[in-house]
mmCIF file of C-alpha atoms and ligand atoms in Angstrom:
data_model
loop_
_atom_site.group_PDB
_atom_site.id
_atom_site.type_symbol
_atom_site.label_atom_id
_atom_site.label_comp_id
_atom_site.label_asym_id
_atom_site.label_seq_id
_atom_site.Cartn_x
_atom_site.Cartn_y
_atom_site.Cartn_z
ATOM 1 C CA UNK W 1 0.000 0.000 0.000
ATOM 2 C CA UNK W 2 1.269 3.776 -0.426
ATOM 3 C CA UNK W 3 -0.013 6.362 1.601
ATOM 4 C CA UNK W 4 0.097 10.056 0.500
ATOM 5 C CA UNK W 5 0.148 12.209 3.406
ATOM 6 C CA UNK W 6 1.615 15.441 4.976
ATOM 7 C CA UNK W 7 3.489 15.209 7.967
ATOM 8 C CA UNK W 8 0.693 17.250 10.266
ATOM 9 C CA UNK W 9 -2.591 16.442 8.229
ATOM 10 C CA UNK W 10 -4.975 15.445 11.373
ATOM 11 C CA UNK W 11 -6.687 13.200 8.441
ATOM 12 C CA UNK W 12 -3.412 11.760 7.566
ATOM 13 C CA UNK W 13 -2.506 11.600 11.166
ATOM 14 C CA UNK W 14 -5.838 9.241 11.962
ATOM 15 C CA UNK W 15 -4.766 7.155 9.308
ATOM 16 C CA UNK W 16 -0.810 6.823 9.922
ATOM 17 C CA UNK W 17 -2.293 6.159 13.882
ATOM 18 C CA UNK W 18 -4.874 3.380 12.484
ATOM 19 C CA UNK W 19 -2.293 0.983 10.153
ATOM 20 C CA UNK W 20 0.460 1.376 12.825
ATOM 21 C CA UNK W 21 -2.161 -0.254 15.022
ATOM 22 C CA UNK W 22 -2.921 -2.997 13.202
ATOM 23 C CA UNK W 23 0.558 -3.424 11.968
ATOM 24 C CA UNK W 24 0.423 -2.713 8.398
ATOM 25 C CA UNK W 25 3.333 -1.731 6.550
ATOM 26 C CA UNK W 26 3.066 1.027 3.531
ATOM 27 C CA UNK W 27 5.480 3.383 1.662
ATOM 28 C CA UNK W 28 5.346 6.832 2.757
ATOM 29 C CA UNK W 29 4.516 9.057 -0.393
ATOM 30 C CA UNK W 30 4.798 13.225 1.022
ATOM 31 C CA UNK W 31 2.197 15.703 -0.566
ATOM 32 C CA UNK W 32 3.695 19.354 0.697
ATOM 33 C CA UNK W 33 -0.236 20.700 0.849
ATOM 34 C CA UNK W 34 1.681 24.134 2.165
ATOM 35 C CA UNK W 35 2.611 25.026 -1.218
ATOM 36 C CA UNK W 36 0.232 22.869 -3.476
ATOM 37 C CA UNK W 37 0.976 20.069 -3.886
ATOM 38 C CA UNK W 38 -2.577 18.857 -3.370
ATOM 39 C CA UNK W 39 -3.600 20.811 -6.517
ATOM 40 C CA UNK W 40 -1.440 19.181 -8.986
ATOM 41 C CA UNK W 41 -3.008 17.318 -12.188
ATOM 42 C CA UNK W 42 -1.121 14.790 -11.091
ATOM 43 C CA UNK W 43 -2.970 14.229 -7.711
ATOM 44 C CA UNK W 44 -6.392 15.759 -8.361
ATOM 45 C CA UNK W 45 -6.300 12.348 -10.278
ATOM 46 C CA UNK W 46 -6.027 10.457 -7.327
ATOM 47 C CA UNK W 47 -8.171 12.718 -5.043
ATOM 48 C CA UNK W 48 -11.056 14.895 -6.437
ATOM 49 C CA UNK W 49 -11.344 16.555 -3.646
ATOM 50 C CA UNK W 50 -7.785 18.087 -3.600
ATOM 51 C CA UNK W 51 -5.946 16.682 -0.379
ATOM 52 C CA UNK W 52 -4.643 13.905 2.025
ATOM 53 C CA UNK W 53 -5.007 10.947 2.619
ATOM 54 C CA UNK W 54 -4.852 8.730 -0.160
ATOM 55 C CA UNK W 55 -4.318 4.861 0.091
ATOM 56 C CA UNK W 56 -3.543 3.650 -2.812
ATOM 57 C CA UNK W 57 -4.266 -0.244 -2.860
ATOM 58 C CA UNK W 58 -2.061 -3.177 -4.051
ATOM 59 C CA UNK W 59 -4.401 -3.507 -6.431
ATOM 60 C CA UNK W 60 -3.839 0.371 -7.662
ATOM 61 C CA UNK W 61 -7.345 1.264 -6.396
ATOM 62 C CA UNK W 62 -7.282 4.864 -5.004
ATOM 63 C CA UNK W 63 -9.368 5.299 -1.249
ATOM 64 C CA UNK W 64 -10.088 8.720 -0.315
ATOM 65 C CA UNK W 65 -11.819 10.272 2.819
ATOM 66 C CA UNK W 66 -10.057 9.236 6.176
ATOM 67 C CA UNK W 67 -12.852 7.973 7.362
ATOM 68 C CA UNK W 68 -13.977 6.012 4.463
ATOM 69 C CA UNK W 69 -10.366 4.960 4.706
ATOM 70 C CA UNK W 70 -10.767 3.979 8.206
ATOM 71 C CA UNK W 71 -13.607 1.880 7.875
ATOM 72 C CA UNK W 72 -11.974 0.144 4.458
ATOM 73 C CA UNK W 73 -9.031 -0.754 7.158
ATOM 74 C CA UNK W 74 -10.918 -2.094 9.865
ATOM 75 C CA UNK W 75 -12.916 -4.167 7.305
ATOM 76 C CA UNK W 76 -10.345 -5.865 5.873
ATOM 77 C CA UNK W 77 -7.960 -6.127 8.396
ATOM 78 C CA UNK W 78 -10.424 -6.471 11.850
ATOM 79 C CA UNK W 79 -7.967 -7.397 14.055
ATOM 80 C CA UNK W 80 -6.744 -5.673 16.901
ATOM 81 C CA UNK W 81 -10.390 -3.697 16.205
ATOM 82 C CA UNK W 82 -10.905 -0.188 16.068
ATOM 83 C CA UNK W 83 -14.314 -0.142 16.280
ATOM 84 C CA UNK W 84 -16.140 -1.964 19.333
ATOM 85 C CA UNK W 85 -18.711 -4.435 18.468
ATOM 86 C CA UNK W 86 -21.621 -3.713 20.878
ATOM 87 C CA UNK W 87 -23.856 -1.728 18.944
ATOM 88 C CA UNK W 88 -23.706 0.996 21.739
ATOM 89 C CA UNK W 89 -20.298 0.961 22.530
ATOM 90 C CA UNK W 90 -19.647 1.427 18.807
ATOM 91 C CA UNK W 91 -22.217 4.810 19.041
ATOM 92 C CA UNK W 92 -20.150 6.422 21.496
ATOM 93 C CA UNK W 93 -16.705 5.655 19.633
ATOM 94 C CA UNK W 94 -18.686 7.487 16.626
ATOM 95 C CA UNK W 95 -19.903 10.060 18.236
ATOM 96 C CA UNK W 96 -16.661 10.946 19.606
ATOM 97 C CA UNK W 97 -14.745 10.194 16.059
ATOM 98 C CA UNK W 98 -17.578 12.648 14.438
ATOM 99 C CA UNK W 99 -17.486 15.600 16.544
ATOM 100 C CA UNK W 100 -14.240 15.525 14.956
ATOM 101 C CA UNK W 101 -13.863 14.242 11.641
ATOM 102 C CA UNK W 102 -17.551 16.278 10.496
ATOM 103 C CA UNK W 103 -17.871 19.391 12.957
ATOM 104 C CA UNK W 104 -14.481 20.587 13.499
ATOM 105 C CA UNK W 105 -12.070 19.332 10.926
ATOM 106 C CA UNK W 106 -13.870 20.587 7.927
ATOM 107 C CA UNK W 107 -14.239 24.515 8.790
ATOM 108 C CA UNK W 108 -10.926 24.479 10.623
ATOM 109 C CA UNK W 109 -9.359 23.006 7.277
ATOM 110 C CA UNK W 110 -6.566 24.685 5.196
ATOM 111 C CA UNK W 111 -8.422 25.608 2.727
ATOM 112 C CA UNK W 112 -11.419 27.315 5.042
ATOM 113 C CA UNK W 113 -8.659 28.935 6.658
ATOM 114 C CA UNK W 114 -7.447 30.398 3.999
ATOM 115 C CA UNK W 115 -10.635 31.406 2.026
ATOM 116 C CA UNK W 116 -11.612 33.321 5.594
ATOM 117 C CA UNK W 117 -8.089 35.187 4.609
ATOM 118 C CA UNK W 118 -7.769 35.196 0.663
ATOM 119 C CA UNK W 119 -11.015 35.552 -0.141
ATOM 120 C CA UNK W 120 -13.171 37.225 2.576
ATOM 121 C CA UNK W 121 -9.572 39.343 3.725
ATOM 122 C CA UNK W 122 -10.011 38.166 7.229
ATOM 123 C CA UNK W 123 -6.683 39.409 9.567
ATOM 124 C CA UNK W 124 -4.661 36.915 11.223
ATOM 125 C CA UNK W 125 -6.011 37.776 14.511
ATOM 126 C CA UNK W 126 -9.560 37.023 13.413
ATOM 127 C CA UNK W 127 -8.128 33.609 11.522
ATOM 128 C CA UNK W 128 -6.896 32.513 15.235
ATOM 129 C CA UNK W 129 -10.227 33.489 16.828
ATOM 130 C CA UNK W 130 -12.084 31.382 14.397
ATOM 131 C CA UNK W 131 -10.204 28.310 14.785
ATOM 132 C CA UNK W 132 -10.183 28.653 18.562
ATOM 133 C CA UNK W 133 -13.779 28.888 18.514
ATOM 134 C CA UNK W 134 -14.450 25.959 16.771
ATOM 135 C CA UNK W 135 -12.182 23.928 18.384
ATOM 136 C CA UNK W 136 -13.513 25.362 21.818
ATOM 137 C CA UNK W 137 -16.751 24.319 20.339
ATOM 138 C CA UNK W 138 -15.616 21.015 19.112
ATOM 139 C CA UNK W 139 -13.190 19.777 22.262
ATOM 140 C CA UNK W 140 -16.547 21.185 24.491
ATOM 141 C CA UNK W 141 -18.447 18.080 22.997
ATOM 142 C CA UNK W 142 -15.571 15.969 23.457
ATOM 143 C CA UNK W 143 -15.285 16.901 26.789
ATOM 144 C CA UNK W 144 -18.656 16.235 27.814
ATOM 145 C CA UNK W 145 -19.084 13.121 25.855
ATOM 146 C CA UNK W 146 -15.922 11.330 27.448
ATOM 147 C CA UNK W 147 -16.990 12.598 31.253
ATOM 148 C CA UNK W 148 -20.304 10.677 30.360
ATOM 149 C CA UNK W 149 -19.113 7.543 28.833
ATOM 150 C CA UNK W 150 -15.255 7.319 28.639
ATOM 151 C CA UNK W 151 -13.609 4.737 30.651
ATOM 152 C CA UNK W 152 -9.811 5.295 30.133
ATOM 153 C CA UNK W 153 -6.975 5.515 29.667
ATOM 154 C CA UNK W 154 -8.062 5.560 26.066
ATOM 155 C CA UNK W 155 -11.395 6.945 24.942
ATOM 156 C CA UNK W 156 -13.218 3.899 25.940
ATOM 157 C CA UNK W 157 -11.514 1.320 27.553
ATOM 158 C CA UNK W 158 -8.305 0.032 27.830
ATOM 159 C CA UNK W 159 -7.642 -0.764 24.062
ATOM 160 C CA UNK W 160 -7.367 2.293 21.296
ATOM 161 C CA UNK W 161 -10.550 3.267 19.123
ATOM 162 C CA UNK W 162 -11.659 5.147 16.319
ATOM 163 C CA UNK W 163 -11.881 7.405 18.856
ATOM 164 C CA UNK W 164 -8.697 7.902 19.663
ATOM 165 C CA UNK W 165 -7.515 7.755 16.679
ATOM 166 C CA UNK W 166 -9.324 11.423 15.763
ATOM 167 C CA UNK W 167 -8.681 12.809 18.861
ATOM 168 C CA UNK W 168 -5.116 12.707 19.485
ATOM 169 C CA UNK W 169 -4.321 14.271 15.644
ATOM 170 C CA UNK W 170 -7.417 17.000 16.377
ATOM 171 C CA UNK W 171 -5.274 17.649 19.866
ATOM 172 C CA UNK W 172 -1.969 17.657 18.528
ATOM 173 C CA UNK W 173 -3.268 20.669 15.640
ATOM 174 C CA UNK W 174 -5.242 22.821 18.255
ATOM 175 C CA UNK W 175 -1.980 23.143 20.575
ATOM 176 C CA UNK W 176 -0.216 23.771 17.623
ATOM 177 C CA UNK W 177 -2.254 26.548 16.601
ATOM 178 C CA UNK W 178 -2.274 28.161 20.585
ATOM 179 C CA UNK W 179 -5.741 26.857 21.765
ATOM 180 C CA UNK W 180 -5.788 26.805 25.666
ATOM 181 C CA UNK W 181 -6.624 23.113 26.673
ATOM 182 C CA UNK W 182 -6.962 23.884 30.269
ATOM 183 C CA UNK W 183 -11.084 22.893 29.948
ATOM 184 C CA UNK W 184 -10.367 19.786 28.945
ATOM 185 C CA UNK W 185 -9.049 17.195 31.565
ATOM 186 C CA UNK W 186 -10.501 14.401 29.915
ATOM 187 C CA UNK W 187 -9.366 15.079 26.384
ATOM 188 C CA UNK W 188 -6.037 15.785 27.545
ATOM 189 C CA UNK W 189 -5.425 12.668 29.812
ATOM 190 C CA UNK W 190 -6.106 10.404 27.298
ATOM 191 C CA UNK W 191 -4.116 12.244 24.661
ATOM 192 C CA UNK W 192 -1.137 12.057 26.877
ATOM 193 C CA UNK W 193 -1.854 8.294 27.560
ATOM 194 C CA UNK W 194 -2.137 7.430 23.567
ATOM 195 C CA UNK W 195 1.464 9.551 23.442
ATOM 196 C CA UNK W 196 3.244 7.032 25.428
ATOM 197 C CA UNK W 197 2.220 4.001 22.926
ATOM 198 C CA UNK W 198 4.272 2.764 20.273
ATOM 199 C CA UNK W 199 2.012 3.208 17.724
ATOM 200 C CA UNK W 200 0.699 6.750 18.508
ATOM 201 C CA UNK W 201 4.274 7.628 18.238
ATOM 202 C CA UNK W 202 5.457 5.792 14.868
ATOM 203 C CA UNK W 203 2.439 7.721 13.400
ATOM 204 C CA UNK W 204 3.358 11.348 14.777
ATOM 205 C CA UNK W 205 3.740 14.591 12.418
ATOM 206 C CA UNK W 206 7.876 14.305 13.389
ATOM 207 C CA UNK W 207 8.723 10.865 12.742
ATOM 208 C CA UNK W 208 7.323 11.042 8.977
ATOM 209 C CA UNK W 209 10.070 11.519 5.982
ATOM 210 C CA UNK W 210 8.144 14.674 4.733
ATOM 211 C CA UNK W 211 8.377 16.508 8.191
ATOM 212 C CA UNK W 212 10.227 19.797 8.573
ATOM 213 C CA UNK W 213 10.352 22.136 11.048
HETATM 214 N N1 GSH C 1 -12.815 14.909 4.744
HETATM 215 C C1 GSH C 1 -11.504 14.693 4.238
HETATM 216 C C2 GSH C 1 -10.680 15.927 4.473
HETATM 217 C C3 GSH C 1 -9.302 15.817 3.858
HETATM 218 C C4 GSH C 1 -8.565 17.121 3.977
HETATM 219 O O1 GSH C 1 -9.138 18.194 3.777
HETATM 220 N N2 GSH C 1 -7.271 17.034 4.321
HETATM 221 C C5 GSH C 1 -6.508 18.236 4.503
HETATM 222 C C6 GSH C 1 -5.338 18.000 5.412
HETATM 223 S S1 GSH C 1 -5.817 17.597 7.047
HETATM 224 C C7 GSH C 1 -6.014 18.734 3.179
HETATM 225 O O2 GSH C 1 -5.517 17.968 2.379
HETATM 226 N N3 GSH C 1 -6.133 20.047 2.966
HETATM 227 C C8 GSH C 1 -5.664 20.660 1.785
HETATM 228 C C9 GSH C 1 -6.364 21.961 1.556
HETATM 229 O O3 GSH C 1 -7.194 22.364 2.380
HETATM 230 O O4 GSH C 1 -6.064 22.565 0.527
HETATM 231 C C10 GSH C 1 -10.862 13.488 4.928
HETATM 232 O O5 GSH C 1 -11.247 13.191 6.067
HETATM 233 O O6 GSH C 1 -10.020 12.825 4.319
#
């Protein structure tokens, strides 16, 4: 398998986090989406939607959509799982993974970051405010979904989800960008647990062949 990634994606993150889990091995194929690369002929081809991740399959088949990606994975290779299989169980891991994935990774993206400054000529300042409120927004629902129903160390339980899986990249981005994580005990103690495993740290932004400073 190839993946195409960038070294801090949070969507190529999830998916680095995901096959180190379950042991897979791929080559490591570096899209800088800083200055473009994303918008090339070349990978427009592989993903109409102009970013990362890609998987491209033994088979040459291109998956798109980290999540779609995600769920391709822990089909075909269901062991250790990622996704519990008591129907409930499975909800919360979602609903954690989605606040995420759908309600604060796609306005906090790139490219709504820089349309709010390109386009609409929003200042720098304003830029940070925005993506601190929606990741104050975002890590609220976290927050509040994990004091109900987490279990730890991880999400839920003592074995990695989905879960995990979106929350340490979405963590990793928002202290990156300055957010205050001081509301967030929960969030932060199991993002500090996943840290310390083996496979949480294979798949982090500086251990990647694309990453510079
Ligand atoms: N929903 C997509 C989002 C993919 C996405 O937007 N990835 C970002 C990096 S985290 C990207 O490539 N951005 C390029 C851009 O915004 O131009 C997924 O989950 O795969």
């Amino acid at each position: 398998m190839q993946l195409y990634s960038f070294f801090n994606s949070s969507t190529s993150y999830r998916v680095r986090i995901a096959l180190a889990i379950k042991g897979l091995a791929y080559d490591y194929q570096g899209v800088n989406i800083r200055i473009g690369d994303q918008l090339t002929e070349e990978h427009i081809a592989r993903n109409p939607s102009k970013g990362v991740p890609v998987l491209i399959l033994d088979d040459g088949q291109r998956l798109t959509q980290s999540m779609a990606i995600l769920d391709y994975l822990e089909r075909t290779y269901p062991t250790p799982a990622l996704l519990p299989d008591d129907p409930q169980l499975r909800t919360r891991v979602l609903e954690v993974a989605n606040v995420i994935a759908c309600d604060m990774h796609a306005i906090n993206n790139l490219r709504s970051l820089g349309y709010l400054k390109n386009v609409l000529d929003i200042s720098d300042k304003d830029k940070k405010v925005w993506y601190q409120h929606w990741v104050n927004q975002g890590l609220t629902a976290v927050e509040t979904l994990l004091e109900r129903h987490g279990v730890g160390p991880f999400c839920f339980g003592d074995q990695p989800t989905l879960a995990d899986c979106c929350l340490v990249p979405q963590v990793a981005n928002s202290i990156r960008f300055g957010c205050s994580m001081s509301g967030f005990p929960n969030v932060m103690a199991v993002y500090k647990h996943c840290q310390q495993q083996a496979a949480f740290q294979e798949a982090e932004p500086q251990r990647q062949p694309d990453f510079i400073e």
